[in-house]
């Protein structure tokens, strides 16, 4: 199960970014939330030059799986 129901609708990097930030809002306020928000921003900066559509879909799938793991932790 995905952390938020709209995970199936994520198709682009911008949608993924917004989705992950919405997931962060469900975390407890404080250092944990700030850590994950910072990690999301850094990850997007690192992958900003990615232009292979297959690789982008792999990254999206993995990010949603990771968000699921964090939310269930």
Coordinates of C-alpha atoms in Angstrom, one line a residue:
X1 CA 0.0 0.0 0.0
X2 CA 1.3 3.5 -0.9
X3 CA 1.6 6.2 1.8
X4 CA -1.0 8.3 0.0
X5 CA -3.7 7.2 -2.4
X6 CA -2.6 9.3 -5.3
X7 CA 0.7 7.4 -5.7
X8 CA -0.6 5.7 -8.8
X9 CA -1.1 9.1 -10.5
X10 CA 2.5 10.1 -10.2
X11 CA 4.0 10.2 -13.7
X12 CA 6.4 13.1 -13.8
X13 CA 9.2 14.4 -11.6
X14 CA 7.2 17.5 -10.6
X15 CA 4.3 15.3 -9.5
X16 CA 6.7 13.1 -7.6
X17 CA 8.2 16.1 -5.8
X18 CA 4.8 17.3 -4.7
X19 CA 3.7 13.8 -3.7
X20 CA 6.8 13.3 -1.5
X21 CA 6.4 16.7 0.1
X22 CA 2.7 15.8 0.9
X23 CA 4.0 12.6 2.5
X24 CA 6.3 14.6 4.7
X25 CA 3.4 16.6 6.0
X26 CA 2.1 13.4 7.6
X27 CA 5.4 12.9 9.6
X28 CA 5.7 14.3 13.1
X29 CA 6.8 17.9 13.2
X30 CA 10.4 18.6 14.0
X31 CA 13.8 17.2 13.0
X32 CA 12.5 14.1 11.3
X33 CA 10.2 16.0 9.0
X34 CA 13.0 18.5 8.2
X35 CA 15.4 15.7 7.5
X36 CA 13.2 14.1 4.9
X37 CA 12.2 17.4 3.3
X38 CA 15.9 18.2 2.9
X39 CA 16.6 14.7 1.5
X40 CA 13.9 15.1 -1.1
X41 CA 15.2 18.5 -2.2
X42 CA 18.8 17.2 -2.5
X43 CA 17.7 14.1 -4.4
X44 CA 15.9 16.3 -6.9
X45 CA 18.9 18.5 -7.4
X46 CA 21.1 15.4 -7.9
X47 CA 18.7 13.9 -10.6
X48 CA 17.8 17.2 -12.2
X49 CA 19.8 16.5 -15.4
X50 CA 18.2 13.0 -15.9
X51 CA 16.6 12.8 -19.3
X52 CA 16.1 9.1 -19.9
X53 CA 12.3 8.4 -19.6
X54 CA 12.9 4.8 -18.5
X55 CA 15.4 5.8 -15.8
X56 CA 13.0 8.6 -14.6
X57 CA 10.2 6.0 -14.2
X58 CA 12.6 3.8 -12.2
X59 CA 13.5 6.7 -9.9
X60 CA 9.8 7.5 -9.4
X61 CA 8.9 3.9 -8.6
X62 CA 11.8 3.6 -6.1
X63 CA 11.0 6.9 -4.5
X64 CA 7.4 5.9 -3.9
X65 CA 8.5 2.6 -2.4
X66 CA 10.9 4.4 -0.2
X67 CA 8.2 6.8 0.9
X68 CA 6.0 3.9 1.7
X69 CA 8.7 2.3 3.9
X70 CA 9.3 5.6 5.7
X71 CA 5.7 6.2 6.4
X72 CA 5.2 2.6 7.7
X73 CA 8.3 2.8 9.9

